[in-house]
PDB file of C-alpha atoms in Angstrom:
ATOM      1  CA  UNK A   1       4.508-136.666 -66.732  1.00 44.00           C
ATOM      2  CA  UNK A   2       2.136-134.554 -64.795  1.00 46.00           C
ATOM      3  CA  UNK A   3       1.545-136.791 -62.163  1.00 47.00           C
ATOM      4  CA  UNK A   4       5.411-137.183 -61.425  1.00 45.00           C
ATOM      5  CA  UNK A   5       5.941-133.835 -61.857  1.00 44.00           C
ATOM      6  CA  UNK A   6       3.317-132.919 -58.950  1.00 45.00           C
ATOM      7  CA  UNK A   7       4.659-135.417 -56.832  1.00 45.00           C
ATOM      8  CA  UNK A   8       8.400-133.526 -56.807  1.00 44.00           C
ATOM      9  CA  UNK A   9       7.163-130.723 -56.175  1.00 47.00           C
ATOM     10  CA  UNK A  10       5.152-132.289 -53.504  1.00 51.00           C
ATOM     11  CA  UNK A  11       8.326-133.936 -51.950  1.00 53.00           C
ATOM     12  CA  UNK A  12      10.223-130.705 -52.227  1.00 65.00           C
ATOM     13  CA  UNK A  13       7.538-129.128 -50.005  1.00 82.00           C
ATOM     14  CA  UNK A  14       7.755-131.943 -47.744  1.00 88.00           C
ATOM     15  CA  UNK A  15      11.646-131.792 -47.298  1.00 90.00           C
ATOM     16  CA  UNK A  16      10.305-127.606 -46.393  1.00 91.00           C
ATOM     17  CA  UNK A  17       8.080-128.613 -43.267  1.00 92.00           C
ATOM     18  CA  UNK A  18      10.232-131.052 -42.097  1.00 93.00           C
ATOM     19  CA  UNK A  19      13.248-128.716 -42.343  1.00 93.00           C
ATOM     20  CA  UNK A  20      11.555-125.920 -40.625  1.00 94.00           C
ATOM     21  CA  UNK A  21      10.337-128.630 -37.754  1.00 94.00           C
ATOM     22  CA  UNK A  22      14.333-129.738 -37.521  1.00 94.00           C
ATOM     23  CA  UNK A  23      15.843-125.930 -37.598  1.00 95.00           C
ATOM     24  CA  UNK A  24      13.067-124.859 -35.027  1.00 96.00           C
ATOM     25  CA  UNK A  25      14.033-127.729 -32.660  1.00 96.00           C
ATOM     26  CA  UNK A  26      17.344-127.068 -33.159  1.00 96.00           C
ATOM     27  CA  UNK A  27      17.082-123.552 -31.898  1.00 97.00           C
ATOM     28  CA  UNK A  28      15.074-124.267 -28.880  1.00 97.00           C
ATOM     29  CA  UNK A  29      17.437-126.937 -27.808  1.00 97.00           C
ATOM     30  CA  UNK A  30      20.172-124.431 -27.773  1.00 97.00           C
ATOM     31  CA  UNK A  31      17.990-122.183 -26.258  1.00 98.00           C
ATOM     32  CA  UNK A  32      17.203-124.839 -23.508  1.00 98.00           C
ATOM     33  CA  UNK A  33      20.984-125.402 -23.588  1.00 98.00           C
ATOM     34  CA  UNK A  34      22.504-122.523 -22.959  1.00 98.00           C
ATOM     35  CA  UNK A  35      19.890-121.559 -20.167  1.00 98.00           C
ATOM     36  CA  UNK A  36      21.080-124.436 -18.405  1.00 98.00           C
ATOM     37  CA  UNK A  37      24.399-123.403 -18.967  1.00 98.00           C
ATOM     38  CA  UNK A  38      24.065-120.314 -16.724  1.00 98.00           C
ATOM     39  CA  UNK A  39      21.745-122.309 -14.061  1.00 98.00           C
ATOM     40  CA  UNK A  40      24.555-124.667 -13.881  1.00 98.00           C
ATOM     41  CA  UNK A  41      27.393-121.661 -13.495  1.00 98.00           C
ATOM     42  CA  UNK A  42      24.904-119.466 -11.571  1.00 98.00           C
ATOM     43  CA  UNK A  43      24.075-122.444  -9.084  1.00 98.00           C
ATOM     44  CA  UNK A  44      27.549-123.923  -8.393  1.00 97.00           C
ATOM     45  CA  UNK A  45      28.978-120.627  -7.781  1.00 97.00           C
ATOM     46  CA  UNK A  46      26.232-120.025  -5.467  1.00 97.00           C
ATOM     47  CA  UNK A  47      25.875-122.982  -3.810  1.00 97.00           C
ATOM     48  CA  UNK A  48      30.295-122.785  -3.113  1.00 96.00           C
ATOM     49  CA  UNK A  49      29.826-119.662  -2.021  1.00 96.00           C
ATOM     50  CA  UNK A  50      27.044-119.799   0.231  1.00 95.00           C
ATOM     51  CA  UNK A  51      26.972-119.795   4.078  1.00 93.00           C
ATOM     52  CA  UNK A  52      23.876-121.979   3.832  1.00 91.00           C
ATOM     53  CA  UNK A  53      19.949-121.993   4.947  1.00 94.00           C
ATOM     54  CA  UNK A  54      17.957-121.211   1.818  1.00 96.00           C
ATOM     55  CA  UNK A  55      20.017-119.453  -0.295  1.00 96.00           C
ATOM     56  CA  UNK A  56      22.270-122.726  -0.464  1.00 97.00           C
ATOM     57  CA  UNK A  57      19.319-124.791  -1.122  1.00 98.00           C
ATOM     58  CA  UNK A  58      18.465-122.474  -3.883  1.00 98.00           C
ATOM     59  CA  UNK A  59      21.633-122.610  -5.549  1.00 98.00           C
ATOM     60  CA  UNK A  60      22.135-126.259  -5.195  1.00 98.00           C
ATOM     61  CA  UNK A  61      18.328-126.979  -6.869  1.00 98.00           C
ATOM     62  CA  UNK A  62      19.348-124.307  -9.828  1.00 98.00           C
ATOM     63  CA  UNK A  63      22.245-126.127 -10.338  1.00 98.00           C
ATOM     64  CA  UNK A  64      20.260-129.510 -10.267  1.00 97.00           C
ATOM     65  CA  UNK A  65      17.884-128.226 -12.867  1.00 97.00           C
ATOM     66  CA  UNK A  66      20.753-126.838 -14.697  1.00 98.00           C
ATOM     67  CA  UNK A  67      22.153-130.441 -15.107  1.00 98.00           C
ATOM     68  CA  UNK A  68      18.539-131.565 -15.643  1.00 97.00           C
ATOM     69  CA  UNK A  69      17.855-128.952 -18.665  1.00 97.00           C
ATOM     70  CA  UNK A  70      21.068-129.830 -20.583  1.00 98.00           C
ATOM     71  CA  UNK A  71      20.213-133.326 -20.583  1.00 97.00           C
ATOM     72  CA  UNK A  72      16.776-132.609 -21.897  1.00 96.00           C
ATOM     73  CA  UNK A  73      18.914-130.005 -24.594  1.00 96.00           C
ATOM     74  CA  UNK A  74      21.307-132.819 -25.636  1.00 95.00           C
ATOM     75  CA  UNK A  75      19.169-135.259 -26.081  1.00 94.00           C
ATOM     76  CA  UNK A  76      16.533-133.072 -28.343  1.00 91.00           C
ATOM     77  CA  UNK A  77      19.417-132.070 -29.765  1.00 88.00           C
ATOM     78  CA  UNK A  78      21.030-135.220 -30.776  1.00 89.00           C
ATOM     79  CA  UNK A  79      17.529-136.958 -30.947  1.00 83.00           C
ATOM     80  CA  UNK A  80      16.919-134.337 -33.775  1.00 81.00           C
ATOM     81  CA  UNK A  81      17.293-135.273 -37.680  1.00 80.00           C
ATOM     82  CA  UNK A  82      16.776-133.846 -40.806  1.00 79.00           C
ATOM     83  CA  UNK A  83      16.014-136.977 -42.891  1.00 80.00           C
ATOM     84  CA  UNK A  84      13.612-137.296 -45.910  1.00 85.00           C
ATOM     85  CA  UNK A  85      10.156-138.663 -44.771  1.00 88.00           C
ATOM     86  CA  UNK A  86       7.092-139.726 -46.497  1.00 87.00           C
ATOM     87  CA  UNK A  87       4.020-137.374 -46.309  1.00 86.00           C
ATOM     88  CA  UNK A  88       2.532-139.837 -43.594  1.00 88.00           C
ATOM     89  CA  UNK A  89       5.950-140.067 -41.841  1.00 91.00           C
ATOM     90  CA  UNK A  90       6.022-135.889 -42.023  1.00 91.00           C
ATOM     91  CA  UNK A  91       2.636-135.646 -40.824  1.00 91.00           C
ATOM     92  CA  UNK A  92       3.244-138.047 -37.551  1.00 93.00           C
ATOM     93  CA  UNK A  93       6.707-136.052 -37.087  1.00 94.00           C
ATOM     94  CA  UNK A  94       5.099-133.307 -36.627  1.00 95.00           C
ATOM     95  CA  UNK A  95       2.229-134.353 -34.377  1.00 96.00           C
ATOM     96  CA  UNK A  96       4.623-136.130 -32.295  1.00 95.00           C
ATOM     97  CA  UNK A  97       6.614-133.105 -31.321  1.00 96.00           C
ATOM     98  CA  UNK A  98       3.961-130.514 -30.781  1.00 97.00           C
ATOM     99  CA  UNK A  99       2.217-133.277 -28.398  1.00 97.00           C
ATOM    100  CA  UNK A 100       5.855-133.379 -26.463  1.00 96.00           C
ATOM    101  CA  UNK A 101       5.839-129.675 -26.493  1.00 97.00           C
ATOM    102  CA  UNK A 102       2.031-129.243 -25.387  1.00 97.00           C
ATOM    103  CA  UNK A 103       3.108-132.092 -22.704  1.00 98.00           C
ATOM    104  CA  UNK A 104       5.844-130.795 -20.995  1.00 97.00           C
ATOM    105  CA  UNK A 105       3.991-126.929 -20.846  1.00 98.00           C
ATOM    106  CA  UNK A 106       1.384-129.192 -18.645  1.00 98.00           C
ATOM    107  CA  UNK A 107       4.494-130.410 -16.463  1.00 98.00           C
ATOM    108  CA  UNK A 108       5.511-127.221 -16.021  1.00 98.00           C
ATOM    109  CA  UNK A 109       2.579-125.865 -14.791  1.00 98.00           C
ATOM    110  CA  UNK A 110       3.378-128.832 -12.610  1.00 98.00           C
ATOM    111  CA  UNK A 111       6.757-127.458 -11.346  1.00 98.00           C
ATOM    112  CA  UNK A 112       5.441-123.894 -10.347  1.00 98.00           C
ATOM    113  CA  UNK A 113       3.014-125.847  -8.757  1.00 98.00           C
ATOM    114  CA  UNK A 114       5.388-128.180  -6.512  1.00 98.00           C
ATOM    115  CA  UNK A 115       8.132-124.670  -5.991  1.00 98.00           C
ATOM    116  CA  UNK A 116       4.359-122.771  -4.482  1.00 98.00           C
ATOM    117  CA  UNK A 117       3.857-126.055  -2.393  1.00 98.00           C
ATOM    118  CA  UNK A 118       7.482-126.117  -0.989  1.00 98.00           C
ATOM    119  CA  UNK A 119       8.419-122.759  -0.225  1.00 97.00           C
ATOM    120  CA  UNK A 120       5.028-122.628   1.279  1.00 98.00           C
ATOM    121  CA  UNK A 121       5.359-125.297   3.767  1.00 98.00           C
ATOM    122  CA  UNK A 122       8.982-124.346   4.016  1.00 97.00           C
ATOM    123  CA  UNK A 123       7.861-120.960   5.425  1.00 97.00           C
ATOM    124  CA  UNK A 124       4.739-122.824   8.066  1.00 97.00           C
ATOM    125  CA  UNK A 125       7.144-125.265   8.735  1.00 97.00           C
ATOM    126  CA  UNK A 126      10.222-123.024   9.086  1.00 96.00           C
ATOM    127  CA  UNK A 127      12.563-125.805   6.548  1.00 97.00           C
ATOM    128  CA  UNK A 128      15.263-123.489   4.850  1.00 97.00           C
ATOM    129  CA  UNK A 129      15.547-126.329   2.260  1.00 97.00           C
ATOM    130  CA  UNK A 130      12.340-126.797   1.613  1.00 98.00           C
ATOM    131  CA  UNK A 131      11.789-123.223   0.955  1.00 98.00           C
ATOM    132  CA  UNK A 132      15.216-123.089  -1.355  1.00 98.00           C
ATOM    133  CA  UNK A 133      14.418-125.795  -3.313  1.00 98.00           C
ATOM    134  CA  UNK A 134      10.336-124.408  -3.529  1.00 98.00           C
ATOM    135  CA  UNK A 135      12.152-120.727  -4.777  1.00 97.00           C
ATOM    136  CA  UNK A 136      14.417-122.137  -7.027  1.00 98.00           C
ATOM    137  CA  UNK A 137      11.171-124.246  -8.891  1.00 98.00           C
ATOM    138  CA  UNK A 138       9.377-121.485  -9.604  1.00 98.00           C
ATOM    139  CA  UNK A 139      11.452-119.394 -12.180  1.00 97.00           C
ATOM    140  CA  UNK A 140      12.707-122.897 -13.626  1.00 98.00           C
ATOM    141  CA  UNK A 141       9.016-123.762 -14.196  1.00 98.00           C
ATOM    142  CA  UNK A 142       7.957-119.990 -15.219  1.00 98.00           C
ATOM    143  CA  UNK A 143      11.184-120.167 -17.609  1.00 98.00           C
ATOM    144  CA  UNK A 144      10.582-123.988 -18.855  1.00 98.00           C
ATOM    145  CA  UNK A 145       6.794-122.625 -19.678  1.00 98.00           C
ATOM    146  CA  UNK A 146       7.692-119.581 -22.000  1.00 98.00           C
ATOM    147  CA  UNK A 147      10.071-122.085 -23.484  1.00 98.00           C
ATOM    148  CA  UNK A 148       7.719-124.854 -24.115  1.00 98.00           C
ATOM    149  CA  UNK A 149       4.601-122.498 -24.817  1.00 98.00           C
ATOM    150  CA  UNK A 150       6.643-120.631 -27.577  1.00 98.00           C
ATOM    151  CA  UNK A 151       7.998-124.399 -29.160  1.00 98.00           C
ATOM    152  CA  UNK A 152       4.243-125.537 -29.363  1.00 98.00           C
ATOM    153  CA  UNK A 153       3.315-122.555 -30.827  1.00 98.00           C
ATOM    154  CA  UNK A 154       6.185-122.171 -33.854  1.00 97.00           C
ATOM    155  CA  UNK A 155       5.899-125.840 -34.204  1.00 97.00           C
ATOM    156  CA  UNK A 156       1.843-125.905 -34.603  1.00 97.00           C
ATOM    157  CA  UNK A 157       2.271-123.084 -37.001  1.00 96.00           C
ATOM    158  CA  UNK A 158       4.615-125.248 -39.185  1.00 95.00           C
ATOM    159  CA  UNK A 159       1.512-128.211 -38.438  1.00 95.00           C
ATOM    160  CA  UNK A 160      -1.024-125.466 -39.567  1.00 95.00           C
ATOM    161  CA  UNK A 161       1.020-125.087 -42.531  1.00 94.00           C
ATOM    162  CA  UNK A 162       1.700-128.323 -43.325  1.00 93.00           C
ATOM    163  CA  UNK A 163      -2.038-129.592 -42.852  1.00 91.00           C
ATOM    164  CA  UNK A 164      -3.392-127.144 -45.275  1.00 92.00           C
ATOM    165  CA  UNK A 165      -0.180-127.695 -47.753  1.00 91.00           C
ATOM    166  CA  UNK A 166      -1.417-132.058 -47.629  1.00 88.00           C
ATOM    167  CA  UNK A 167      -4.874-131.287 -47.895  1.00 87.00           C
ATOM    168  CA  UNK A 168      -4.047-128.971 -51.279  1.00 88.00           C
ATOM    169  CA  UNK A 169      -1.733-131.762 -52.394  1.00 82.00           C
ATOM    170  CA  UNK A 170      -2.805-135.345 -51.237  1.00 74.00           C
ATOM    171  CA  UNK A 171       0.449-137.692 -51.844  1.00 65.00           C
ATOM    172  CA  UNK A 172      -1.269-140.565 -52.413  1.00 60.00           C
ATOM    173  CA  UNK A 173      -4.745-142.664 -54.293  1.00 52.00           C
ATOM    174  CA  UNK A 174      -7.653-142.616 -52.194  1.00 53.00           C
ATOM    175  CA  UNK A 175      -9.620-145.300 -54.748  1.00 47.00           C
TER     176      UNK A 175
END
């Protein structure tokens, strides 16, 4: 009776991690969302409106990465479930999306990067669009960094957490 009863309780605390790894997702996808709801409104309204050189170039690559970020939102959103899973099924969860998280911080890093590069040569080389497109990377890769730094950090919390909550309460025989 002991033994069962641990291993509820154990389960209940599982369904906890995993819920707080689904409702923070959940938030930073409409997070992601609705910032690329306003790069996509921002940018086509810009990019109609402008008389062109950079400033078109800007708008049209903010409204590019607009399109680009709710794609990424929609699919972490829909790719995002709240289902019961074992303690080793928990623990990979969770691994999983702080490595995705700690991944795409390195590709944005990446993007600031590549909007330096081009609005560099767009300014030695005297290319409008290449010095658009470079200006338009850089707050989308500044922005996309506090995003993705703040998601790896909430979700290794929950890992932190979760590590020390399995390593109080193994869920299964070791011999």
């Amino acid at each position: 009776l002991l033994f069962i009863s641990a291993f509820a309780t154990a389960q209940d605390s599982l369904k906890y991690y995993n819920n707080e790894r689904y409702q923070t997702t959940k938030i930073g996808m409409t997070v992601l969302g609705s910032w690329a709801v306003a790069n996509i409104c921002i940018g086509a309204a810009g990019w109609a409106n402008s008389k062109g050189g950079q400033n078109k170039y800007f708008y049209q690559m903010t409204t590019i990465w607009g399109a680009a970020n709710r794609g990424a939102a929609i699919l972490g959103y829909t790719g995002n479930d709240n289902k019961q899973l074992t303690g080793v099924e928990t623990l990979k969860a969770q691994q999983k999306i702080e490595k995705i998280f700690l991944f795409n911080g390195g590709l944005d890093v990446v993007y600031i990067g590549t909007g330096i590069y081009l609005n560099h040569r767009g300014i030695t080389h005297g290319l409008a669009q290449l010095k658009g497109y470079g200006t338009a990377l850089i707050p989308q890769g500044i922005f996309l960094l506090l995003f993705d730094g703040t998601m790896y950090a909430t979700h290794r919390s929950n890992g932190n957490k979760l590590q020390r909550f399995l390593d109080k309460n193994p869920l299964g025989f070791n011999g």
